[in-house]
Short mmCIF file of C-alpha atoms in Angstrom, two decimals:
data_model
loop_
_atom_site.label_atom_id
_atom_site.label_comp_id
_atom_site.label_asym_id
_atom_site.label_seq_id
_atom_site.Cartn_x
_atom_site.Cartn_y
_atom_site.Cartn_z
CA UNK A 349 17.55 7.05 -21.98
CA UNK A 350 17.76 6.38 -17.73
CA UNK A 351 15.27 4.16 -15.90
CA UNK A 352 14.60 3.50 -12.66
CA UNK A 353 13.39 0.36 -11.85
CA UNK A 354 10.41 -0.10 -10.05
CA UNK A 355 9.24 -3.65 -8.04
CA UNK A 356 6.02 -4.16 -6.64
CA UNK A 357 6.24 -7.51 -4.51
CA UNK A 358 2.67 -8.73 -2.78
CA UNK A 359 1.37 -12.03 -1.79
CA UNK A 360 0.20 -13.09 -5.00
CA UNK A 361 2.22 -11.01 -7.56
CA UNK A 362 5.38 -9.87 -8.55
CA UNK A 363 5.75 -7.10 -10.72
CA UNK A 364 8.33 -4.79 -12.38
CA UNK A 365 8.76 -1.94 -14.67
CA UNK A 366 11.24 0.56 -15.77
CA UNK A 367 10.12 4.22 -15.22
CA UNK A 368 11.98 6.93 -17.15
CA UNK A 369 12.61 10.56 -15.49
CA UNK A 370 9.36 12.20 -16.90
CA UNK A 371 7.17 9.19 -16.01
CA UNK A 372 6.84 6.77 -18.59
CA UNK A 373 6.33 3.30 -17.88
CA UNK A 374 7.85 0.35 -20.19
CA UNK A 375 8.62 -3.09 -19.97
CA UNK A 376 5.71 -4.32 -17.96
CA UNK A 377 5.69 -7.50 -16.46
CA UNK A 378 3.90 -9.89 -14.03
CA UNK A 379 4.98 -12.82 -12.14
CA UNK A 380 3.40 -14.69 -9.56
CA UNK A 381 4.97 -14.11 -5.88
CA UNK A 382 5.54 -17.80 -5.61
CA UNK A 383 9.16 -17.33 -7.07
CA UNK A 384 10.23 -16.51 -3.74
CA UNK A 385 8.78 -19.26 -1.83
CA UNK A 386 11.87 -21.61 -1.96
CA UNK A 387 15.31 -20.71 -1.33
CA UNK A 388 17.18 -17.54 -0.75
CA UNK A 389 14.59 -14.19 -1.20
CA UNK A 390 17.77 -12.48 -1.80
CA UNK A 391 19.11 -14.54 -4.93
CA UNK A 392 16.34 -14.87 -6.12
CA UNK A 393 15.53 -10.96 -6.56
CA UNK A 394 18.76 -10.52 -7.81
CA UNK A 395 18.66 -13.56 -10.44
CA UNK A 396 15.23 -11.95 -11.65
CA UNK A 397 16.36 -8.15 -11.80
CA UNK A 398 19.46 -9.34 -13.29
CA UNK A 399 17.57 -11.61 -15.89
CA UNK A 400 14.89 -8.64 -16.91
CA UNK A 401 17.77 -6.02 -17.03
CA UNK A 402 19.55 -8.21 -19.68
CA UNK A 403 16.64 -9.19 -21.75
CA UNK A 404 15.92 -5.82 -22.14
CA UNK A 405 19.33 -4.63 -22.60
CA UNK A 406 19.18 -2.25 -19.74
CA UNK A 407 22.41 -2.32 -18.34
CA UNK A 408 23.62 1.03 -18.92
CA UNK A 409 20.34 2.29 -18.51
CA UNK A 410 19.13 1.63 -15.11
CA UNK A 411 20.35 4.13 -12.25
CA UNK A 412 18.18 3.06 -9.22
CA UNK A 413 15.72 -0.04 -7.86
CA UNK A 414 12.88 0.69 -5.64
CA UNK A 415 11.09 -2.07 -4.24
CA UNK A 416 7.77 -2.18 -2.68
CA UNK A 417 6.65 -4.79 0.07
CA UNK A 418 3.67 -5.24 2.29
CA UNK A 419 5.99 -4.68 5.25
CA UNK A 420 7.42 -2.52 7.96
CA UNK A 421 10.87 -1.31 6.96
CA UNK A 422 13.68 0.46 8.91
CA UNK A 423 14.11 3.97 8.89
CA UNK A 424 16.78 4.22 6.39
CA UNK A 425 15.01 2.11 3.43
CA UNK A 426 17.15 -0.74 3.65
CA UNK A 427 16.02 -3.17 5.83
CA UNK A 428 12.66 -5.08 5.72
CA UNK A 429 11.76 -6.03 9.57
CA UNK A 430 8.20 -7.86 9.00
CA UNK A 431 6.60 -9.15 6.57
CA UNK A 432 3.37 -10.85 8.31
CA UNK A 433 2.03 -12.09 4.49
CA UNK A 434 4.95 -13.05 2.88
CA UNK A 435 7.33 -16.14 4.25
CA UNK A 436 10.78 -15.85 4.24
CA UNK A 437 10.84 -11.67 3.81
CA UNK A 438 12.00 -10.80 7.79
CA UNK A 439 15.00 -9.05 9.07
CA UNK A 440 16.80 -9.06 5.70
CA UNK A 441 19.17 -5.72 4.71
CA UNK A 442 17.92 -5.68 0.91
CA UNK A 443 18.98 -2.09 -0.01
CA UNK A 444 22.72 -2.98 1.04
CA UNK A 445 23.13 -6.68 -0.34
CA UNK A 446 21.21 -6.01 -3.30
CA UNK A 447 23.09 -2.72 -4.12
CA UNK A 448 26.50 -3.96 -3.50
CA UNK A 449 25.55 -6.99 -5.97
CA UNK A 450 23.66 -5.24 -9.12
CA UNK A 451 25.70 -1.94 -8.29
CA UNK A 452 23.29 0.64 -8.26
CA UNK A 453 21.61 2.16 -4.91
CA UNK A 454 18.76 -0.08 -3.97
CA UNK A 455 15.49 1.22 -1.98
CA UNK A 456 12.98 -0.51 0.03
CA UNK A 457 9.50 0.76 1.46
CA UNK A 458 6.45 -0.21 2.39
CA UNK A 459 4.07 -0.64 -0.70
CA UNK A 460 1.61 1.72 0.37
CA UNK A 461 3.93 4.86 0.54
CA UNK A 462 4.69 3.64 -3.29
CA UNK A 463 0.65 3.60 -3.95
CA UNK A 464 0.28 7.09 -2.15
CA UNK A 465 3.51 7.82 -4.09
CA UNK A 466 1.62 7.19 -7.97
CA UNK A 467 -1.34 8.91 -6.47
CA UNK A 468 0.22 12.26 -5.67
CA UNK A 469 1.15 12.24 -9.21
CA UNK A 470 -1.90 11.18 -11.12
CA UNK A 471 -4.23 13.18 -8.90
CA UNK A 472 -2.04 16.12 -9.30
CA UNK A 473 -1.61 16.88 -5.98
CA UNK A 474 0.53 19.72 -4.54
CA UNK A 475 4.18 17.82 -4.17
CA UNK A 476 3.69 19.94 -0.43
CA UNK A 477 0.50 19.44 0.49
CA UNK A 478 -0.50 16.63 3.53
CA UNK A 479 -2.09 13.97 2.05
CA UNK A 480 -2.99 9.96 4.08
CA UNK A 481 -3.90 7.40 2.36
CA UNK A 482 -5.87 5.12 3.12
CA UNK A 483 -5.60 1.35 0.99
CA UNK A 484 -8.55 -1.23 1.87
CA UNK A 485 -7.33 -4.42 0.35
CA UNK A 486 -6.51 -7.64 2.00
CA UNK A 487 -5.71 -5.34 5.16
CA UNK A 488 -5.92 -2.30 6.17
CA UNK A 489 -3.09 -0.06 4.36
CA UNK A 490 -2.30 3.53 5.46
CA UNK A 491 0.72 6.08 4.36
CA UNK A 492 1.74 9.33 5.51
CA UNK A 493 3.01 12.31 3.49
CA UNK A 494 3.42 15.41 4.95
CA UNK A 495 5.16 18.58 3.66
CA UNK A 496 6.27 17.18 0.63
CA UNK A 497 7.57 13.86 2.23
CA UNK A 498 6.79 10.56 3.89
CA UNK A 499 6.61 10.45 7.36
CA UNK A 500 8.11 7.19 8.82
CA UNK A 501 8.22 7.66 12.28
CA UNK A 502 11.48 6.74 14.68
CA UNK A 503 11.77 3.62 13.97
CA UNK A 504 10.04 3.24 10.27
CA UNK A 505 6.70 1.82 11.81
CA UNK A 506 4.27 5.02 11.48
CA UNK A 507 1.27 4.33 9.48
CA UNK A 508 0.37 0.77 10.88
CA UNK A 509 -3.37 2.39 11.48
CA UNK A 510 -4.56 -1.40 10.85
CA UNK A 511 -2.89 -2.29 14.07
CA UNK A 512 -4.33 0.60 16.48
CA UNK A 513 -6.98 -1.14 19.03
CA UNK A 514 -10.24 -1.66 18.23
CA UNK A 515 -12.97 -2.30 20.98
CA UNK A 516 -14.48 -5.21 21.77
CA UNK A 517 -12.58 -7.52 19.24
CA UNK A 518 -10.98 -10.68 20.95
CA UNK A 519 -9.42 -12.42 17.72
CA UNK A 520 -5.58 -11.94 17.08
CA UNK A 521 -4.57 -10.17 14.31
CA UNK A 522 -1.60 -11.21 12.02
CA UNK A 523 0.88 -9.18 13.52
CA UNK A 524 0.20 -11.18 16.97
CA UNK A 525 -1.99 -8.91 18.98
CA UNK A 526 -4.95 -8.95 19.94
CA UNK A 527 -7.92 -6.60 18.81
CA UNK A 528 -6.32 -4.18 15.88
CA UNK A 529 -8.34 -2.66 13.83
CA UNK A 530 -7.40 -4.66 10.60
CA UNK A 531 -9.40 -7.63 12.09
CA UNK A 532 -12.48 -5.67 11.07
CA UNK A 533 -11.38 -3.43 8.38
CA UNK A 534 -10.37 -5.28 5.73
CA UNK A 535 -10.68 -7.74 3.07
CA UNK A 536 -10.69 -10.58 4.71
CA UNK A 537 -12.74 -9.60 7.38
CA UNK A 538 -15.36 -9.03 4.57
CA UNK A 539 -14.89 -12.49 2.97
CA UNK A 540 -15.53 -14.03 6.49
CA UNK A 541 -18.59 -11.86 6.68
CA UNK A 542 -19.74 -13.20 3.15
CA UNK A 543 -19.16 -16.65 4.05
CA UNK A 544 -20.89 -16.44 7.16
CA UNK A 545 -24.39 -14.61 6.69
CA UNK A 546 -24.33 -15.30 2.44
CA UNK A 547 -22.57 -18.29 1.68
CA UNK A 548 -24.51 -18.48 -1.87
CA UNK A 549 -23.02 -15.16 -2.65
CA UNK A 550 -19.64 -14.51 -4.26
CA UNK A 551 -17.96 -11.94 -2.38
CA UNK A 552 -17.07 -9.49 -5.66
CA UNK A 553 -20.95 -9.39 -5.76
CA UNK A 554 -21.65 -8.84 -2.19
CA UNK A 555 -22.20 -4.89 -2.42
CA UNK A 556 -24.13 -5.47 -5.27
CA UNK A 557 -26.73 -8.44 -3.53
CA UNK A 558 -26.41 -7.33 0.10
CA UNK A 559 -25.63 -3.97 0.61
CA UNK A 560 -28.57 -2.92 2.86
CA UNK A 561 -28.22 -5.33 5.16
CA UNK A 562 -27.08 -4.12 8.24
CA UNK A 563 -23.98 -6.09 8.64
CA UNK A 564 -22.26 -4.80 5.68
CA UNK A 565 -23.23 -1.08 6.59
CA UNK A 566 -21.90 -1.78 9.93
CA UNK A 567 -19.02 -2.80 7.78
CA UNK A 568 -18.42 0.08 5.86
CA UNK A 569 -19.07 2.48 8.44
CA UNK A 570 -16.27 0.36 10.80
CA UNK A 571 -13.83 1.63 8.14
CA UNK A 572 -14.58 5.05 8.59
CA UNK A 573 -13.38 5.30 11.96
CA UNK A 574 -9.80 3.94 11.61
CA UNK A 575 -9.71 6.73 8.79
CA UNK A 576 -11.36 9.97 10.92
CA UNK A 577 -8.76 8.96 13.82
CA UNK A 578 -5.80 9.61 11.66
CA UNK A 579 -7.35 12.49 9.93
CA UNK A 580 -8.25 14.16 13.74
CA UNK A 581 -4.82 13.79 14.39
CA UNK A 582 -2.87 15.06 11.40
CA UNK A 583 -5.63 17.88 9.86
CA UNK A 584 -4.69 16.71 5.88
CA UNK A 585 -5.41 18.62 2.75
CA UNK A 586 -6.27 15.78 1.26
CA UNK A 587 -7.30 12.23 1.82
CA UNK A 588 -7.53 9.18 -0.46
CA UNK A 589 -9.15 6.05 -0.02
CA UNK A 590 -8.55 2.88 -2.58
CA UNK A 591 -8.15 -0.42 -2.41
CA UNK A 592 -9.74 -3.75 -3.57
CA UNK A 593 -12.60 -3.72 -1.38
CA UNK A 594 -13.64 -0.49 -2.30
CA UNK A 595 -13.36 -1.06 -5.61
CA UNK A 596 -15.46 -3.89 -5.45
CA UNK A 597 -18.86 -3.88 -7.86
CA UNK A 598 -21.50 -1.02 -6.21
CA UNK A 599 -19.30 -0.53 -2.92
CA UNK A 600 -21.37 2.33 -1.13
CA UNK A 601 -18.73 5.10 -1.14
CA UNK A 602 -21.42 7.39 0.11
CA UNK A 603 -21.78 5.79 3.23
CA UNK A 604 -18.25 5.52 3.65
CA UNK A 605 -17.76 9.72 2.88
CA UNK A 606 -20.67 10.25 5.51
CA UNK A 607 -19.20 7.82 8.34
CA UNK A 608 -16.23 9.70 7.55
CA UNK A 609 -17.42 13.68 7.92
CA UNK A 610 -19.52 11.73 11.06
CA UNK A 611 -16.67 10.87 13.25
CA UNK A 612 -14.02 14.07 11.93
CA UNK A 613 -14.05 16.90 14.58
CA UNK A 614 -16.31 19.64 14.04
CA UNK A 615 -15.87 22.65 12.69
CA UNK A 616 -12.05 21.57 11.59
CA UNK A 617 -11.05 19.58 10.12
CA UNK A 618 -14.21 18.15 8.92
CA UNK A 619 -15.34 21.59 7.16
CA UNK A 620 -12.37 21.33 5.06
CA UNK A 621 -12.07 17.66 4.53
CA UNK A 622 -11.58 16.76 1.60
CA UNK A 623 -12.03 13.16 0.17
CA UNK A 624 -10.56 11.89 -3.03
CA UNK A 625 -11.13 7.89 -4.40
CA UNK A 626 -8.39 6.88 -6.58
CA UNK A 627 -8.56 3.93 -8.98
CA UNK A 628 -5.40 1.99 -9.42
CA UNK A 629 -3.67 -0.44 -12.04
CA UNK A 630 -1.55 -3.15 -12.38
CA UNK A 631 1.39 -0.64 -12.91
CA UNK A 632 0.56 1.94 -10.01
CA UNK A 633 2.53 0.45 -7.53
CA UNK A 634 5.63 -0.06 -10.01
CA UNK A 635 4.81 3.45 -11.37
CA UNK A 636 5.17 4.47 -7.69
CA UNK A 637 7.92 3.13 -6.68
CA UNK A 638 10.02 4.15 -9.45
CA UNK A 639 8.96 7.45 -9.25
CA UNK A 640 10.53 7.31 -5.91
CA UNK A 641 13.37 6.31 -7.09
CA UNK A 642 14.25 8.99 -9.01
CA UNK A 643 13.73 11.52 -5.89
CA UNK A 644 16.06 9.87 -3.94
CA UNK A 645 17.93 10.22 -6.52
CA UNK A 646 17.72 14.07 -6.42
CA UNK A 647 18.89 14.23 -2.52
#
């Protein structure tokens, strides 16, 4: 049987799969991220794929690697520019070096497009309908897919809605300038809220302890309007909202659908909007990714 193989590399974990042409997932595993913090990034990819294809005696088997990063990537998939979270990850041509050494094409992308990627699938989504998605974790994610592909912009940077300006915010972002959106809509905005104003309160139960007070419903409706800009813009069929943070214990998603229908132009496309929550595993972004593979595969 063929495989793809599918990476999903974050901050704190590494993990990889194979994923055969009708979608089946095997060979699981998780490593922690921390492999790549000395030496060569490079190498060490390649020493691991190599090392997981021949413990599981894949060598014949695998036709394609897609790799997922928290990062923007060039136009053509093979290039990872930034990597704000991850040391040691910029300006490096992955999809050519690692091709030429493990001899299959190699594709790179930015981890959200492989999330939005395993959504399409498991929500059962038109493969030609418009769908953003919109990924609260650590940051503020966002991907693009519009008739029946990802949009990526000139230069590979479309879909950094994390980074559009936000008023009235003073503190530099991660990416260097100064008042994105991501300062406020994200993760670890939330854990700086939770330390702040409830410092007795572990953050995975601060929905379930705090969530009338009016600094996390200011919060939660913040989110909303990084998510109704894109969605006046583009006029989706669908949205999708997931993420850590909203997956978090009691997380109001009502407020967050209502913040959302507030700020969406009226009569269209609010009328139509329609909002879908996703829940994700520790395979989705593999699954995603090497589901990806295999289309590129088809072009």
């Amino acid at each position: 049987m063929d495989f793809t193989i599918g990476i999903d590399i974050g901050g704190t974990n590494f993990r990889i799969g194979m994923v055969s042409r009708d979608g089946e997932i095997i060979n699981f595993e998780k490593n922690s991220s921390r492999i790549f913090d000395e030496g060569d990034v490079i190498n060490t990819l390649y020493l691991n794929i190599s090392d997981y294809v021949k413990r599981h005696n894949a060598a014949n088997s695998v036709k394609a690697v897609a790799i997922g990063l928290p990062s923007m990537v060039s136009k053509d998939k093979k290039t990872v520019i930034s990597t704000p979270n991850l040391k040691g990850f910029d300006n490096i041509p992955f999809g050519d070096t690692l091709s030429e050494k493990l001899g299959v094409p190699v594709y790179v992308d930015r981890d959200v497009n492989f999330l939005l990627q395993n959504d399409i699938v498991t929500l059962g989504l038109p493969k030609d309908a418009n769908v953003l998605g919109f990924y609260i974790g650590t940051g503020f994610g966002n991907a693009i897919y519009l008739n029946g592909g990802f949009y990526c912009g000139r230069n590979g940077a479309a879909g950094e809605l994390g980074h559009i300006p936000f008023p009235n915010i003073e503190e530099k972002c991660t990416c260097g300038n100064v008042g994105c959106s991501e300062v406020i809509c994200s993760g670890k905005y939330l854990e700086k809220i939770t330390a702040e104003f409830f410092p007795e309160t572990d953050i995975k139960n601060v929905f379930s302890e705090h969530g009338d007070d009016p600094r996390i419903i200011k919060y939660v409706k913040d989110l909303a309007i990084p998510i109704a800009t894109e969605v006046n813009i583009l006029d989706p069929d669908y949205i999708i909202i997931a993420g850590g943070v909203v997956y978090m214990k009691d997380f109001p998603k009502n407020i967050l659908i209502d913040s959302v229908h507030f700020h969406t132009r009226k009569p269209y496309p609010e009328k139509n909007l329609r909002i879908l929550f996703s829940e994700h595993t520790q395979q989705s972004g593999v699954y995603g990714s090497g589901d990806f593979a295999w289309h590129q595969l088809k072009q």
